[in-house]
């Protein structure tokens, strides 16, 4: 058992190597950290496996696991895999119909569930899950009320396993030997936005490859502390926590309860942390909200420190040398403010603050970086993880990182990102059509568009289906360009235009009235209304400068060639934006048909007459001459 | 007395009056086996007065109260608490300036045997004892799912959370009889459901008699094994929830009398 080519073999070698000398996991319970050494973990896994076997588990059986992050979740998965089974993760907040679909689709025979809350859902489906042999729970609080032969307590299963071990010594180790690298290890159901969830198949080989590639991006060691917080059913936690935990052998920490995590994280001070963008953003929001409540002097110092932090990361991003003044300033800021702030957030020892599972807003990214938190992005899919990441501190906010080691990327037709690696999943469980459509000649078709720049960084554009084509046949990602334009302080909203009958990309810009207005005041530029200010040449030049900057980062055919500064803001009340401020593209194109035609027919000025709806329901008309501006 | 051999609470014919107001009139209640006993009645029916008599805040002018074959009528409240009768209050009795954990630890003080000096030195047996108490308190925190507020000041908590802490405080006395005075007063439907679940769990795990005074009839009907209905200090009915809900006197006391036909 030395080649460590399956997950159970890895577990066995960790047990052999560390035994009871090293703590593998700890979980806070009754206010105290309860520690489990590798020996403890191995024994729990072993007896639980044997218990499952006594209950009629057969090799290849699927076992669904649902519950909060607990050692039992991890042990359950290890146990199932050790005896040739496949683990299927379910999300804690899954509703009964989702549980039913996944459990039945995966032919699950055993369900491991944490507590009453999950059992209530499962038992409500009782007649509809015919193939289930047992439902095993690991927290017995409030369980007295069930008299249900289907249920069994985790410890009882381990007890049966202990007896089985006495009559079959060495059986478990033989079972581990029998597991092959190409056996299924995990079925990870992805929450499809359309249709039913798909079960992504990972074998021991692909899971280990993905996890190893991930560790090359974020190399952690035995000395590190890891906080397991994101759902283990999610592929990120599968590969970083469950499999990565065996490869890197850190100490894995579980929060006491999901809502004590902010308290626990401070006690743990993890060195590696994987959060999704929503969690990072809420952490950033908490800091900002707390700072607004702070006394004035604290707020003043904090703002100064943040300024120094931003200054330094701007130099870093542009790969320029940081002037000595700022270097000292940032060191001072760190010493006075950020050091304490990081400690408060539980990030005092952080080495890798990983964000994954979606794009993190650049503002938020810069905010954490400015505070001296080593934020890194990881990009990947349930099918193949990781694809790219910010390795070795090579970070920036434009790209989603360098292509990970062991992974190949190719840009296909329609600018689609195609990915290949040894960690690519086998396909989708019981869904050969989808598998054939997504995996062609070993390349995974992501459905996402982007390109790899000259430094080998992947730039993410958009979903392929959202790209817009130009007359030349070239395509561009509207949201991506709009996002970049909106980074300019003078631009509040914008829409970029194109289409099969149009030759180039154009943009309609709604300036930021507050900031532009302030600029006008400090530069002694008189103006009356929004419409008036928007057509001032000085303001147009400001916007032009920023568009030019964005253009520099885009390929030639995607650059904005013409733009107008709108006479009014984009307004949800007029249905130009949704209530969540998303652009309603087709409505806008229809509404401003006249001006768009003027832009593409080469006019210089367009007289607009637009109907206006006042708040009280009356309507009025605004007349204005709008300049059409060209960029070169 | 024939009931002497039963080791429970016997309220034998007590009466309590404040000047001319008769709060309790010749009332007898017995609770000996583990069960959830509900006391209901309109406002001013004397429900809380009964609890006050049991735990020694009031002394009934007539009648006797026995707990485990021992007369407790007129004993001071702290003596009664030491006999294993704990109470959660309608209007909360917590230290607002202490954390949840400290409140529960403080509640255990009568179980703490060390004195101030050994406690301050925190040495040897005193230390061992403190750890043991903390363990018990942590079990209650786990039971009532209060981990996230463990170190919060009680004064900063919501009303519903404070009610829960008050219940925890009563529980940390490890009582043999639990008196709950409107444990769900002023709570939302969700919180009520939680508290009802905890009360049933306490009953199931600790197997102790619980007396609960509550306004919410739906909850009382759902969780109680037996109900005593009061009106102006008189017991007007006693029985299972089903019997009570059909009792004419109870309906009349709650809804007013219909016209005689």
mmCIF file of C-alpha atoms in Angstrom, chain B residues 38-141:
data_model
loop_
_atom_site.group_PDB
_atom_site.id
_atom_site.type_symbol
_atom_site.label_atom_id
_atom_site.label_comp_id
_atom_site.label_asym_id
_atom_site.label_seq_id
_atom_site.Cartn_x
_atom_site.Cartn_y
_atom_site.Cartn_z
ATOM 1 C CA UNK B 38 -50.373 23.234 32.182
ATOM 2 C CA UNK B 39 -52.068 25.885 34.267
ATOM 3 C CA UNK B 40 -54.406 28.088 32.269
ATOM 4 C CA UNK B 41 -56.868 30.783 33.053
ATOM 5 C CA UNK B 42 -57.795 34.332 32.112
ATOM 6 C CA UNK B 43 -55.744 37.304 33.281
ATOM 7 C CA UNK B 44 -55.752 37.595 37.055
ATOM 8 C CA UNK B 45 -56.925 34.050 37.587
ATOM 9 C CA UNK B 46 -54.050 33.420 39.966
ATOM 10 C CA UNK B 47 -51.750 31.365 37.779
ATOM 11 C CA UNK B 48 -48.509 33.101 38.617
ATOM 12 C CA UNK B 49 -49.574 33.253 42.287
ATOM 13 C CA UNK B 50 -49.501 29.469 42.424
ATOM 14 C CA UNK B 51 -45.924 29.388 41.147
ATOM 15 C CA UNK B 52 -45.034 32.111 43.620
ATOM 16 C CA UNK B 53 -46.451 30.007 46.429
ATOM 17 C CA UNK B 54 -44.568 26.932 45.298
ATOM 18 C CA UNK B 55 -41.178 28.589 45.128
ATOM 19 C CA UNK B 56 -41.670 30.586 48.279
ATOM 20 C CA UNK B 57 -42.222 34.145 47.122
ATOM 21 C CA UNK B 58 -45.667 34.099 48.688
ATOM 22 C CA UNK B 59 -46.872 32.279 51.726
ATOM 23 C CA UNK B 60 -50.418 31.005 51.441
ATOM 24 C CA UNK B 61 -52.604 31.897 54.399
ATOM 25 C CA UNK B 62 -54.240 28.517 54.466
ATOM 26 C CA UNK B 63 -53.239 25.062 53.289
ATOM 27 C CA UNK B 64 -49.934 23.264 52.814
ATOM 28 C CA UNK B 65 -47.477 22.535 50.073
ATOM 29 C CA UNK B 66 -45.432 19.340 50.228
ATOM 30 C CA UNK B 67 -42.446 18.454 48.150
ATOM 31 C CA UNK B 68 -41.154 14.947 48.477
ATOM 32 C CA UNK B 69 -43.080 14.365 51.674
ATOM 33 C CA UNK B 70 -41.664 17.456 53.272
ATOM 34 C CA UNK B 71 -43.638 20.542 53.969
ATOM 35 C CA UNK B 72 -42.209 23.529 52.135
ATOM 36 C CA UNK B 73 -44.952 26.036 52.885
ATOM 37 C CA UNK B 74 -43.357 29.253 53.958
ATOM 38 C CA UNK B 75 -39.755 28.236 53.338
ATOM 39 C CA UNK B 76 -37.654 31.020 51.841
ATOM 40 C CA UNK B 77 -37.103 30.818 48.059
ATOM 41 C CA UNK B 78 -33.427 29.870 48.198
ATOM 42 C CA UNK B 79 -34.173 26.904 50.465
ATOM 43 C CA UNK B 80 -36.831 25.737 48.056
ATOM 44 C CA UNK B 81 -34.452 26.100 45.143
ATOM 45 C CA UNK B 82 -31.958 23.924 47.000
ATOM 46 C CA UNK B 83 -34.628 21.256 47.251
ATOM 47 C CA UNK B 84 -34.623 21.001 43.464
ATOM 48 C CA UNK B 85 -37.408 23.295 42.372
ATOM 49 C CA UNK B 86 -36.284 25.709 39.659
ATOM 50 C CA UNK B 87 -38.223 28.404 37.950
ATOM 51 C CA UNK B 88 -38.047 30.457 34.771
ATOM 52 C CA UNK B 89 -39.702 33.815 35.093
ATOM 53 C CA UNK B 90 -42.302 35.662 33.123
ATOM 54 C CA UNK B 91 -40.357 38.890 33.383
ATOM 55 C CA UNK B 92 -36.846 37.501 33.127
ATOM 56 C CA UNK B 93 -34.479 37.395 36.063
ATOM 57 C CA UNK B 94 -31.035 37.630 34.531
ATOM 58 C CA UNK B 95 -27.873 39.654 35.027
ATOM 59 C CA UNK B 96 -27.880 41.943 32.037
ATOM 60 C CA UNK B 97 -24.253 42.901 32.457
ATOM 61 C CA UNK B 98 -22.982 39.322 32.383
ATOM 62 C CA UNK B 99 -22.582 37.024 29.430
ATOM 63 C CA UNK B 100 -24.876 34.086 28.803
ATOM 64 C CA UNK B 101 -22.211 31.718 30.035
ATOM 65 C CA UNK B 102 -21.652 33.730 33.215
ATOM 66 C CA UNK B 103 -25.370 33.878 33.909
ATOM 67 C CA UNK B 104 -25.643 30.127 33.747
ATOM 68 C CA UNK B 105 -22.516 29.644 35.848
ATOM 69 C CA UNK B 106 -23.854 32.096 38.421
ATOM 70 C CA UNK B 107 -27.061 30.133 38.606
ATOM 71 C CA UNK B 108 -25.089 27.125 39.694
ATOM 72 C CA UNK B 109 -23.544 28.949 42.602
ATOM 73 C CA UNK B 110 -25.697 27.148 45.142
ATOM 74 C CA UNK B 111 -24.281 23.894 43.863
ATOM 75 C CA UNK B 112 -20.737 25.151 44.192
ATOM 76 C CA UNK B 113 -19.178 23.927 47.395
ATOM 77 C CA UNK B 114 -15.878 25.803 47.372
ATOM 78 C CA UNK B 115 -15.618 29.020 49.310
ATOM 79 C CA UNK B 116 -14.428 32.397 48.125
ATOM 80 C CA UNK B 117 -10.809 31.804 49.041
ATOM 81 C CA UNK B 118 -10.353 28.445 47.368
ATOM 82 C CA UNK B 119 -12.354 29.700 44.395
ATOM 83 C CA UNK B 120 -10.105 32.721 44.031
ATOM 84 C CA UNK B 121 -6.977 30.580 44.271
ATOM 85 C CA UNK B 122 -8.483 28.268 41.641
ATOM 86 C CA UNK B 123 -6.428 25.399 42.824
ATOM 87 C CA UNK B 124 -6.837 21.671 43.206
ATOM 88 C CA UNK B 125 -10.340 20.668 44.084
ATOM 89 C CA UNK B 126 -11.823 24.115 43.436
ATOM 90 C CA UNK B 127 -10.488 23.974 39.930
ATOM 91 C CA UNK B 128 -11.824 20.521 39.351
ATOM 92 C CA UNK B 129 -15.215 21.574 40.591
ATOM 93 C CA UNK B 130 -15.300 24.636 38.368
ATOM 94 C CA UNK B 131 -14.507 22.528 35.337
ATOM 95 C CA UNK B 132 -17.280 20.122 36.240
ATOM 96 C CA UNK B 133 -19.769 22.990 36.515
ATOM 97 C CA UNK B 134 -18.644 24.498 33.261
ATOM 98 C CA UNK B 135 -19.193 21.144 31.609
ATOM 99 C CA UNK B 136 -22.763 20.971 32.825
ATOM 100 C CA UNK B 137 -23.398 24.531 31.679
ATOM 101 C CA UNK B 138 -21.915 23.771 28.257
ATOM 102 C CA UNK B 139 -24.285 20.841 27.950
ATOM 103 C CA UNK B 140 -27.185 23.208 28.500
ATOM 104 C CA UNK B 141 -25.788 25.669 25.964
#
